[in-house]
Tab-separated table of C-alpha atoms in Angstrom:
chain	number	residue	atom	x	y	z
M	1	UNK	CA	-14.936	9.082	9.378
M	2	UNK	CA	-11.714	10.394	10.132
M	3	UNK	CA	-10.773	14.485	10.630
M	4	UNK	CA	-8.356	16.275	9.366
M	5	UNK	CA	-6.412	17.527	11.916
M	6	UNK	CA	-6.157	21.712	11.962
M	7	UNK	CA	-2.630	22.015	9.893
M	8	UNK	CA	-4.676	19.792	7.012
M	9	UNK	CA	-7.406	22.103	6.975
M	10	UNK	CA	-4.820	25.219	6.891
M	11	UNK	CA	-3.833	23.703	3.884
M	12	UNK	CA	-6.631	22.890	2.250
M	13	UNK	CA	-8.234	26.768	3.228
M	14	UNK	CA	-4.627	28.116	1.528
M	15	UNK	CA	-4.515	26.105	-1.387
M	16	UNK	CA	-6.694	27.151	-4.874
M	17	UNK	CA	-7.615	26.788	-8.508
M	18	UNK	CA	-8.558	23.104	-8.011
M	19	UNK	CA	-9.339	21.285	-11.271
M	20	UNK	CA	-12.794	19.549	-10.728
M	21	UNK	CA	-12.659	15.700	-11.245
M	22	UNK	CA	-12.256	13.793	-14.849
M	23	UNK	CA	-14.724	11.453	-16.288
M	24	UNK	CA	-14.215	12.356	-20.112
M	25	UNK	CA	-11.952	10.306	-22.178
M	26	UNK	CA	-9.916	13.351	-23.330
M	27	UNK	CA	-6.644	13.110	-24.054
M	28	UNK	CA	-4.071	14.983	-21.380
M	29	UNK	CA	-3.073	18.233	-21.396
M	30	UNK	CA	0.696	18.313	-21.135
M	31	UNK	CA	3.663	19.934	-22.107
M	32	UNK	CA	5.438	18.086	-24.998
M	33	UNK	CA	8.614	19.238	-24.280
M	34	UNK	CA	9.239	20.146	-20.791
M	35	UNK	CA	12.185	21.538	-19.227
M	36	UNK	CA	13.662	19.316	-16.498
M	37	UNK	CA	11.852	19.998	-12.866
M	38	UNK	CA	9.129	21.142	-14.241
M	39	UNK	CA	5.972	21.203	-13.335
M	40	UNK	CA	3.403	19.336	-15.652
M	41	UNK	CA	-0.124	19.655	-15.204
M	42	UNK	CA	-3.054	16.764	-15.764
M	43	UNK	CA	-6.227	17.909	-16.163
M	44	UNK	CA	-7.823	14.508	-17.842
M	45	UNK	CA	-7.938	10.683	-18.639
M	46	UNK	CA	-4.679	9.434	-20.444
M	47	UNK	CA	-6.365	7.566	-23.276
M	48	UNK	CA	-2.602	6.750	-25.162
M	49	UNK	CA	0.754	5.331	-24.269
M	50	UNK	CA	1.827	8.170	-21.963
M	51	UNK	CA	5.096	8.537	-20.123
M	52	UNK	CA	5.846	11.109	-16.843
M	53	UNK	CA	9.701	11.391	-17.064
M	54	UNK	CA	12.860	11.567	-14.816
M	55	UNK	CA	13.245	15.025	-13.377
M	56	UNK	CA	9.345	16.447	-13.619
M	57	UNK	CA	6.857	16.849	-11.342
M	58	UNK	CA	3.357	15.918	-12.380
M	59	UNK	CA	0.109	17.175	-10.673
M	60	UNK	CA	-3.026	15.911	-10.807
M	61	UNK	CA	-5.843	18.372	-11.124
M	62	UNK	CA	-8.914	15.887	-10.784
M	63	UNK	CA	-9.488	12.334	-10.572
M	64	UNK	CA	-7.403	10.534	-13.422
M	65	UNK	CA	-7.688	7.171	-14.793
M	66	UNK	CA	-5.888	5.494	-17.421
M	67	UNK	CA	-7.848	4.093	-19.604
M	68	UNK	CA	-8.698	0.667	-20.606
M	69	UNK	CA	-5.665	-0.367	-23.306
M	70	UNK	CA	-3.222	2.409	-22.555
M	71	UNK	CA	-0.117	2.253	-20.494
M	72	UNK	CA	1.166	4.992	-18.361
M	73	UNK	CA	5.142	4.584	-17.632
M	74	UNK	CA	6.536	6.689	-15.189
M	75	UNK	CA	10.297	7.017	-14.809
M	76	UNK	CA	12.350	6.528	-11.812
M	77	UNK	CA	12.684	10.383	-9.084
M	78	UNK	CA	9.280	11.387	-10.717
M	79	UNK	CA	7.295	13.325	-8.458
M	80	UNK	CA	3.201	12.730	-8.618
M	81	UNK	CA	1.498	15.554	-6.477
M	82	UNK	CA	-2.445	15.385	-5.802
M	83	UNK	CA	-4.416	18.543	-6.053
M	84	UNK	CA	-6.057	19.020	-2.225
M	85	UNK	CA	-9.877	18.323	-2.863
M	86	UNK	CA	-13.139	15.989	-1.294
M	87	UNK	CA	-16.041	14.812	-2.178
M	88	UNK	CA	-16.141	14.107	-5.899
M	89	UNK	CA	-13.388	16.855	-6.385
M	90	UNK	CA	-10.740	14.324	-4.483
M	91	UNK	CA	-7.947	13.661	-6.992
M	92	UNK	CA	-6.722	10.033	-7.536
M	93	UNK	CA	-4.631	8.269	-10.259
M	94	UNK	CA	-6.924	5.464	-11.319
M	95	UNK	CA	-5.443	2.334	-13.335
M	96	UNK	CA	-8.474	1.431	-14.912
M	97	UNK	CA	-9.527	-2.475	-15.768
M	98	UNK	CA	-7.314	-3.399	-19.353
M	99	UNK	CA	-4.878	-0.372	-18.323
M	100	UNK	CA	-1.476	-0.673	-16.933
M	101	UNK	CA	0.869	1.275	-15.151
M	102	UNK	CA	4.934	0.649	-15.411
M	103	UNK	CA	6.271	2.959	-12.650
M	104	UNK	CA	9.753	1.621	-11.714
M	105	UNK	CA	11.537	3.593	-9.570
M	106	UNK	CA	14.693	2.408	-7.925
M	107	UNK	CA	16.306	2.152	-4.839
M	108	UNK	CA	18.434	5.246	-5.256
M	109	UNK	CA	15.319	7.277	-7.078
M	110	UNK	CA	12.009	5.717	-5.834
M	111	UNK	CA	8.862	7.562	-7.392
M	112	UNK	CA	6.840	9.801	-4.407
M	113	UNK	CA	2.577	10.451	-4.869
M	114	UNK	CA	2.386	12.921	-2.380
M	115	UNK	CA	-0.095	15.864	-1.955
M	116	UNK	CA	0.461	19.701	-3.557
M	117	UNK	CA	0.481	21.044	-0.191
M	118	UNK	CA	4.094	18.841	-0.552
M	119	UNK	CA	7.127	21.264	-1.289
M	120	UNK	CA	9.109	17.826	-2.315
M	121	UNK	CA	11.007	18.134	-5.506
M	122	UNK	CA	12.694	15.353	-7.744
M	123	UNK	CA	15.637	13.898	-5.758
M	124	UNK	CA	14.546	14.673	-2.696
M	125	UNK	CA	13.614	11.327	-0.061
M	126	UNK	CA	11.814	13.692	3.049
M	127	UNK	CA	9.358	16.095	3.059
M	128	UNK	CA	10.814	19.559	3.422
M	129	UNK	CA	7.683	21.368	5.177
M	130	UNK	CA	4.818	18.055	5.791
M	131	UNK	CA	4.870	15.881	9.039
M	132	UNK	CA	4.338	12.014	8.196
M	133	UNK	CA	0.961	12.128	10.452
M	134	UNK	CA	-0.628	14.981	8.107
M	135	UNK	CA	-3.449	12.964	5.865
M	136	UNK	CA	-6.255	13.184	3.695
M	137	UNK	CA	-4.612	16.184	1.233
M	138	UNK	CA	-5.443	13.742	-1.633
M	139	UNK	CA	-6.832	11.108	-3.023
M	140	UNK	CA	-4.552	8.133	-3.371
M	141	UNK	CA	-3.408	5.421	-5.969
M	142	UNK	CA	-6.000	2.815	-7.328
M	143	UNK	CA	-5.048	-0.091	-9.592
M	144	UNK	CA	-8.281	-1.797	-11.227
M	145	UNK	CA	-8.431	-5.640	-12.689
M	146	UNK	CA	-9.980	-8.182	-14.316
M	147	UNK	CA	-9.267	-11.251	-11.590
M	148	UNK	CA	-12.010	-12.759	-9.671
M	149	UNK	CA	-13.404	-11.392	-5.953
M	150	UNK	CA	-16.187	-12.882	-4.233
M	151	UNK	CA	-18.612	-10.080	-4.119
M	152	UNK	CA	-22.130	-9.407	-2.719
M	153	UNK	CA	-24.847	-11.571	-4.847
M	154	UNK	CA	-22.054	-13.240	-6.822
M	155	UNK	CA	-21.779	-10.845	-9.624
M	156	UNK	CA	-18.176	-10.727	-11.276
M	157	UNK	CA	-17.785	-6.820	-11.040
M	158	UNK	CA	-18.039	-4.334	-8.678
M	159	UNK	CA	-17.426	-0.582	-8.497
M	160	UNK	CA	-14.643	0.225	-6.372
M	161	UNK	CA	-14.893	2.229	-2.752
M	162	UNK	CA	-14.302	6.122	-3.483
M	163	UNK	CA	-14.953	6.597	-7.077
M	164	UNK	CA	-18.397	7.478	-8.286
M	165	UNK	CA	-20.451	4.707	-9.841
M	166	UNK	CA	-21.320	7.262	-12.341
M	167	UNK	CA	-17.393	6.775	-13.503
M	168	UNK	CA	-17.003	2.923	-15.186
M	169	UNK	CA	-13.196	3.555	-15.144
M	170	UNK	CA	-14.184	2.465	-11.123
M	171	UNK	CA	-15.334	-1.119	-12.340
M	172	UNK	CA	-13.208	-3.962	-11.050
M	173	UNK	CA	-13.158	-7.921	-11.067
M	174	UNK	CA	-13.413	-10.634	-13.963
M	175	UNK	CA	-12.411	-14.201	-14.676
M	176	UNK	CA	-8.785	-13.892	-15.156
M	177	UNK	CA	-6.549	-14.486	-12.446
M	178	UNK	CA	-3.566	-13.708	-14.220
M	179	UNK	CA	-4.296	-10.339	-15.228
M	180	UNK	CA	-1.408	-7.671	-15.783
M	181	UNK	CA	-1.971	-4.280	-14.522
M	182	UNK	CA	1.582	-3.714	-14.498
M	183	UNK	CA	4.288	-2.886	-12.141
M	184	UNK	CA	4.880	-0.900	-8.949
M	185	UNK	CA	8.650	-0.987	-7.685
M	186	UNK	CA	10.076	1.946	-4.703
M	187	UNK	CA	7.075	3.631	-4.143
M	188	UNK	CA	6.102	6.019	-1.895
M	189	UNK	CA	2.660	7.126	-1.358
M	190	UNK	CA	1.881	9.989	1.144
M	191	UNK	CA	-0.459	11.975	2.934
M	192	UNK	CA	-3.546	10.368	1.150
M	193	UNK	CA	-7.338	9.210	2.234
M	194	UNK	CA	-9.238	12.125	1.074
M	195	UNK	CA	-12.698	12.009	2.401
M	196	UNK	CA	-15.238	11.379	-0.502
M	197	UNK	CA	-18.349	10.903	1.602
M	198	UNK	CA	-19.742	10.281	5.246
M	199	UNK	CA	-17.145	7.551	6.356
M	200	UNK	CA	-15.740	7.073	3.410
M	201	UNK	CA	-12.200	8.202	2.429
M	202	UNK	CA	-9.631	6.378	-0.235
M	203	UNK	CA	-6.615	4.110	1.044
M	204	UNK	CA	-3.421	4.832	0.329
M	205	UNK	CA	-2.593	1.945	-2.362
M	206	UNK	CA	-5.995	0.429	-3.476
M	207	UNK	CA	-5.979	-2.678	-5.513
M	208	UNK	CA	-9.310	-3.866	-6.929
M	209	UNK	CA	-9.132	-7.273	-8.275
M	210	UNK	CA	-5.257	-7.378	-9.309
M	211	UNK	CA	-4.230	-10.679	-11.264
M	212	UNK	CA	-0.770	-12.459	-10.523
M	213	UNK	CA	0.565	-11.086	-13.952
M	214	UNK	CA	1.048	-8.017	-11.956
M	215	UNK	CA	4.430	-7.338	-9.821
M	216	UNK	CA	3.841	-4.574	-6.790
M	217	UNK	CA	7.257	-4.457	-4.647
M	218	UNK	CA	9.085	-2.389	-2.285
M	219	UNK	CA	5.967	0.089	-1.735
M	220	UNK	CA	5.610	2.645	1.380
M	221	UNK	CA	2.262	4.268	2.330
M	222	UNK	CA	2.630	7.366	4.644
M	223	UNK	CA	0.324	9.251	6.582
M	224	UNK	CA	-3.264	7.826	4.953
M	225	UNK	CA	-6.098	9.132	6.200
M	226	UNK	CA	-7.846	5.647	5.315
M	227	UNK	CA	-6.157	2.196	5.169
M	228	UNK	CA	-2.288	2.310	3.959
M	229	UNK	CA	-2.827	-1.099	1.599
M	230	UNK	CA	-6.086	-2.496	0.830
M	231	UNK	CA	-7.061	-5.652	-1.522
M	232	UNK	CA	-10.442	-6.265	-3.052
M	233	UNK	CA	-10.445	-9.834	-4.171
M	234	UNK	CA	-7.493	-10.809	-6.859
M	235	UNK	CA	-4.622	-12.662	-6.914
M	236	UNK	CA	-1.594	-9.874	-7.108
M	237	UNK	CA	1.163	-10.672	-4.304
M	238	UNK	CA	3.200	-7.980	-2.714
M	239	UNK	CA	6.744	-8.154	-1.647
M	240	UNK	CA	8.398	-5.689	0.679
M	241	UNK	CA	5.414	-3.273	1.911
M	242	UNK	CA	5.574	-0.676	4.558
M	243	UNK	CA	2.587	1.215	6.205
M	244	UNK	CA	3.487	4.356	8.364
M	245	UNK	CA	0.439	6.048	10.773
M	246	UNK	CA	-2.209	4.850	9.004
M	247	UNK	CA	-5.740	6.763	9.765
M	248	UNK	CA	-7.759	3.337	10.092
M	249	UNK	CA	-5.998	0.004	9.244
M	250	UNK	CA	-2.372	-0.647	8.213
M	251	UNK	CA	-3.163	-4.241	5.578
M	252	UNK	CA	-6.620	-4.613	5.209
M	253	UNK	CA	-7.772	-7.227	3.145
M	254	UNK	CA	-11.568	-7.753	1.533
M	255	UNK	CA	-13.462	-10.121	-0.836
M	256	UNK	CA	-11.278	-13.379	-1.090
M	257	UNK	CA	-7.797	-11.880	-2.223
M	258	UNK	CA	-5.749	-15.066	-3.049
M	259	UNK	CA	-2.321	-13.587	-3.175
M	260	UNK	CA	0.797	-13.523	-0.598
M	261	UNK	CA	2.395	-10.477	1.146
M	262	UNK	CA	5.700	-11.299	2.060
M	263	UNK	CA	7.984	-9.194	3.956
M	264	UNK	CA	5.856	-6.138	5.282
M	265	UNK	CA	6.113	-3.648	8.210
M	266	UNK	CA	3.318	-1.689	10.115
M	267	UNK	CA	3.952	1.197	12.256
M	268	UNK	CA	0.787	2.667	13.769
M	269	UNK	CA	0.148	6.118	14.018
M	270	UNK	CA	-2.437	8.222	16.812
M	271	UNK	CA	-4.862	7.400	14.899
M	272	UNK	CA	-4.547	3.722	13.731
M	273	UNK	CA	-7.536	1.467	14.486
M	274	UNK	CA	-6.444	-2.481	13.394
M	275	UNK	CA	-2.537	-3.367	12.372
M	276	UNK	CA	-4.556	-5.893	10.021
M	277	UNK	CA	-8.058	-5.939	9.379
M	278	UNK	CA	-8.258	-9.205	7.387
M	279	UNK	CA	-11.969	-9.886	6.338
M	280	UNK	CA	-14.204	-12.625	4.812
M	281	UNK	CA	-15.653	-13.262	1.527
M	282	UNK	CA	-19.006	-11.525	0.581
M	283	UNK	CA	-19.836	-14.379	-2.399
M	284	UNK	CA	-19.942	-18.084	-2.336
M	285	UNK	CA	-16.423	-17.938	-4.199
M	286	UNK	CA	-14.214	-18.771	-1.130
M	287	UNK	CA	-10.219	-18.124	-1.544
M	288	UNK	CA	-7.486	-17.347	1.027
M	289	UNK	CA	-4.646	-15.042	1.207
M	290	UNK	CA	-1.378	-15.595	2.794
M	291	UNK	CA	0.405	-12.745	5.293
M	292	UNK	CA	4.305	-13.478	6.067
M	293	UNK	CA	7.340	-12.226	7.448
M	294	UNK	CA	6.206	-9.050	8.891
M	295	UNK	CA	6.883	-6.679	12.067
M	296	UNK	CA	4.098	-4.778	13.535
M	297	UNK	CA	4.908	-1.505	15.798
M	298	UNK	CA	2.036	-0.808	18.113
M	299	UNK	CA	0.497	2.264	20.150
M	300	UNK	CA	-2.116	2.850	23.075
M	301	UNK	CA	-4.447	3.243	20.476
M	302	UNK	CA	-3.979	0.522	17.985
M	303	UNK	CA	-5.180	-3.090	17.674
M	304	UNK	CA	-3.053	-6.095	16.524
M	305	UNK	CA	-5.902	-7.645	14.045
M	306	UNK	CA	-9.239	-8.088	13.698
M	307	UNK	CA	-10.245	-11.322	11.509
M	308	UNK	CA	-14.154	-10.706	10.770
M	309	UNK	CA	-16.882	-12.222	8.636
M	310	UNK	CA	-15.539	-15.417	8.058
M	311	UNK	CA	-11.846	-14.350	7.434
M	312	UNK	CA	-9.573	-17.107	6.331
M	313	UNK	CA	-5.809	-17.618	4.992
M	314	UNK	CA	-2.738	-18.552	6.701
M	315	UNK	CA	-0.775	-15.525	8.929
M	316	UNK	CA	2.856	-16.623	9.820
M	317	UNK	CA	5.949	-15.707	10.968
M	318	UNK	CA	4.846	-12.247	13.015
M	319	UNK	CA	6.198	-10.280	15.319
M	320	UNK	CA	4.273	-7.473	17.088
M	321	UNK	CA	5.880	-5.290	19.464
M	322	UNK	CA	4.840	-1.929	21.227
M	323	UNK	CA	0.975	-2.783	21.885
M	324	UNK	CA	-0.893	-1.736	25.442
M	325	UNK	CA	-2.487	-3.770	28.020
M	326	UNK	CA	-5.682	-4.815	26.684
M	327	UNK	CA	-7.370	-4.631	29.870
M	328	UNK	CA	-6.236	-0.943	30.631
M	329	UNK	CA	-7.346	-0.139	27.587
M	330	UNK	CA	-11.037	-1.496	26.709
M	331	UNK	CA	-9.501	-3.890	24.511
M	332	UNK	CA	-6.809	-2.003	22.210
M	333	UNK	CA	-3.700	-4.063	21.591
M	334	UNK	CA	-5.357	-7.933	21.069
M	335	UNK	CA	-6.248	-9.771	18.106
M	336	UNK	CA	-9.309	-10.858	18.017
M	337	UNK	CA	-11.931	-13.243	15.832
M	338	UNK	CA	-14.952	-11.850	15.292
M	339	UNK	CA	-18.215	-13.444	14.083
M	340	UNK	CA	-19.235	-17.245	14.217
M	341	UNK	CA	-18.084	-17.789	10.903
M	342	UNK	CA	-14.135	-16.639	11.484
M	343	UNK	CA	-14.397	-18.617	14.608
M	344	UNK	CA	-15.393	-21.682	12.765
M	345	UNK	CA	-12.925	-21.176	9.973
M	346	UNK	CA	-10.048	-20.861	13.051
M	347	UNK	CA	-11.446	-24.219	14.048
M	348	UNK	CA	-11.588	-25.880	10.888
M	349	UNK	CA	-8.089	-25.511	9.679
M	350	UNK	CA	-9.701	-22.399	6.862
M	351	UNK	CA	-8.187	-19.274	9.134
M	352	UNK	CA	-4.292	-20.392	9.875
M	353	UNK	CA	-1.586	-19.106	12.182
M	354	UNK	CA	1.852	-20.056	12.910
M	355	UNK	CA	4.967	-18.948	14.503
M	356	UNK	CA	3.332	-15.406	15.835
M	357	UNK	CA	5.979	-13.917	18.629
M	358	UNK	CA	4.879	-10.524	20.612
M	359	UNK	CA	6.996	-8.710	23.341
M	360	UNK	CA	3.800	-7.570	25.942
M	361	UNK	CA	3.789	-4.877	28.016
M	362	UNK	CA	4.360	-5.564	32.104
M	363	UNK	CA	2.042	-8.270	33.770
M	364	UNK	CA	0.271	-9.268	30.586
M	365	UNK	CA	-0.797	-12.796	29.525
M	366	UNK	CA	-0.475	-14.040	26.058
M	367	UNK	CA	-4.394	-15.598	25.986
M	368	UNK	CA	-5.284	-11.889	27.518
M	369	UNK	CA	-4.026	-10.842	23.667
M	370	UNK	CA	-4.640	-13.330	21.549
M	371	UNK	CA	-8.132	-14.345	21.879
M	372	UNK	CA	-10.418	-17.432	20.919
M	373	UNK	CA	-7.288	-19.619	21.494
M	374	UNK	CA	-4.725	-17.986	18.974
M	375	UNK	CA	-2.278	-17.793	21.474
M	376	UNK	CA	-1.726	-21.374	21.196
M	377	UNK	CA	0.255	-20.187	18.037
M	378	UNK	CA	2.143	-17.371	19.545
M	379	UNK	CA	5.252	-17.013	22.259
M	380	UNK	CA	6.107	-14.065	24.044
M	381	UNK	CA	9.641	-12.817	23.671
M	382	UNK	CA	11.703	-10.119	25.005
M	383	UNK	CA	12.814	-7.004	23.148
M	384	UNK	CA	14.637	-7.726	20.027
M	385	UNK	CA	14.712	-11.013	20.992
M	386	UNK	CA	12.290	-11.579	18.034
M	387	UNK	CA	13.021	-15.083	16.010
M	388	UNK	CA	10.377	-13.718	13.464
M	389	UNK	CA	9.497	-10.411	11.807
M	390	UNK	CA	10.514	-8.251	8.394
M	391	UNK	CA	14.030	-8.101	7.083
M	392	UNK	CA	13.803	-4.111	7.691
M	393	UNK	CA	17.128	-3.742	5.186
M	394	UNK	CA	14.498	-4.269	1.724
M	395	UNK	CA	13.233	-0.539	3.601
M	396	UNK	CA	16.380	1.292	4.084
M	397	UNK	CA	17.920	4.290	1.660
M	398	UNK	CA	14.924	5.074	-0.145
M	399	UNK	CA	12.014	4.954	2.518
M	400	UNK	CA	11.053	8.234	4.586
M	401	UNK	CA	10.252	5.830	7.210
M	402	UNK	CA	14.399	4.875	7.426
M	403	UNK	CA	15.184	8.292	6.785
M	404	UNK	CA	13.239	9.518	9.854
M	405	UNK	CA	14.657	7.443	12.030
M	406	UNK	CA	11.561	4.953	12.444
M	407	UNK	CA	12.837	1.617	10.948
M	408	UNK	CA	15.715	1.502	14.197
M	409	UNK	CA	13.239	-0.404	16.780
M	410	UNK	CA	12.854	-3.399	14.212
């Protein structure tokens, strides 16, 4: 479990009148008419056609979902601001199984989910009063489908990490791969990961069985307390991702997804644990995911990847960059396989890599990084030498990652 560091809990002690968390189907409680840059609050489930408009800030007071056959549009600048809360009173916008969300923002007016503690306003790209390493203020976004996962005990649904199984808007997975939850475009999701239980806190952008019917693209995930991106089975594919000091893992990947991220960026944070955590199946439905085209800024802290429990797919064209000496730091900074089964899958051709380039630090080996003979697959190169990587112009004008400055090492 991660802490909140002492300016999170100064927040959380000075904020009040927290809205406990929704599991009613009532319709929301919103102003019909408001005035632009307002301030609209949701206190429960959108069960109709609902749409959050230009200029207006909308809080959440509780855990949301949108329920099954309802769409929730949200225009391009809104503002989407999570009460501060834990345990079952951590907010979240949930995109419930049969729901959809249509939230495209542009490149000139993405839409921010950020935290009430957030003094952001419509218009505005940077935070005027939150650091990008402050986390767990809120919940985060979770999008819900009907696609096949390979779960525990082959059953075809599963309740999702974070939400209460007592609340069936939490139920994900199906039999249709090309489910349509929607569409995400310039999206920026901040200062998430509440804690809902021992070890257990919500990832910035969760998406729970997501068919291919869905389009998710240009998305940033700032300061979450969990994982920035995490897929649960599904077949969604994500273009043009970045993950900025994430708490645990940057992409972390679960239960047979079978899409393709293309085009993604990972900066780790003080707290970071795995770049990619990229893990196995849990049923006997097997299905691999493909990883592309990304950069990968490390720390002292944080790991390249850890492929576990049978992890397979194919991981190409990567460039990591900024990592320590594994041996001065019990192990931080490799990629490893772990478990027999991952192992086997690396030698069988299941668990791919290709074209993987890394800039070490002084004195150290490529095989002393990439274990269980990955580095076969990977090449050392200096600084900016990179042949590989993200095309880091899909991130610039509307990312708080360009506008602090952080995008200039890739």
């Amino acid at each position: 479990m991660k802490k909140f560091n002492s300016l999170l809990l100064i927040f959380a002690a000075t904020l009040i009148g927290f809205t406990s968390c929704i599991e009613g189907n009532d319709k929301p409680v919103v102003d019909p008419d408001p005035e632009p840059d307002s301030e609209v609050l949701i206190t429960s489930n959108i069960t109709s056609n609902t749409t959050w408009e230009t200029g207006n800030t909308y809080v959440l007071g509780g855990r949301i979902s949108v329920t099954s056959g309802n769409t929730l549009t949200i225009e391009p600048g809104v503002v989407v601001k999570g009460e501060v809360g834990t345990g079952s009173n951590a907010t979240a916008l949930i995109i419930a199984r049969g729901a959809k969300i249509m939230a495209e923002g542009t490149a000139t007016s993405p839409i921010i989910f950020t935290t009430v503690a957030d003094e952001i306003t419509p218009g505005e790209i940077v935070s005027p009063n939150l650091e990008p390493n402050l986390s767990g203020l809120w919940g985060g976004l979770i999008i819900l489908g009907n696609a096949k996962g390979s779960f525990a005990g082959d059953v075809n649904e599963i309740q999702i990490e974070g939400i209460p199984p007592s609340d069936t808007n939490g139920l994900y997975g199906g039999d249709n791969d090309a489910d349509n939850s929607g569409v995400l475009k310039y999206i920026s999701i901040r200062h998430g990961g509440a804690n809902i239980g021992e070890g257990n806190e919500i990832n910035g952008l969760t998406l729970g069985a997501v068919g291919s019917g869905t389009v998710i693209e240009n998305v940033e995930v700032i300061g979450n307390q969990d994982d920035g991106i995490e897929w649960f089975g599904g077949t969604v594919n994500v273009t043009n991702a970045l993950v900025w000091n994430p708490g645990d893992d940057g992409m972390d990947t679960d239960q047979a997804w079978a899409g393709t991220l293309d085009n993604f960026i990972v900066i780790a944070g003080s707290e970071t644990d795995h770049c990619l955590e990229i893990d196995g199946p849990e049923g006997s439905y097997n299905a691999g995911h493909t990883l592309k085209n990304g950069s990968i800024k490390g720390n002292d802290v944080a790991e390249l990847g850890d492929f576990r429990d049978g992890a397979r797919g194919t991981f190409e064209s990567i460039y990591f960059f900024g990592f320590a000496n594994p041996a001065d730091t019990d192990g931080r900074g490799d990629l490893s396989l772990s478990g027999d089964a991952s192992v086997a899958n690396f030698a069988d051709g299941v668990l791919n890599f290709a074209s993987l380039e890394i800039t070490l630090a002084d004195g150290v080996e490529l095989s002393t990084v990439f274990k269980a003979g990955t580095d076969a697959y990977a090449s050392s190169v200096a600084a900016g030498a990179n042949t590989v990587g993200a095309t880091k112009s899909a991130f610039t004008g509307w990312t708080w990652a360009d506008a602090a400055g952080q995008l200039a090492d890739f």
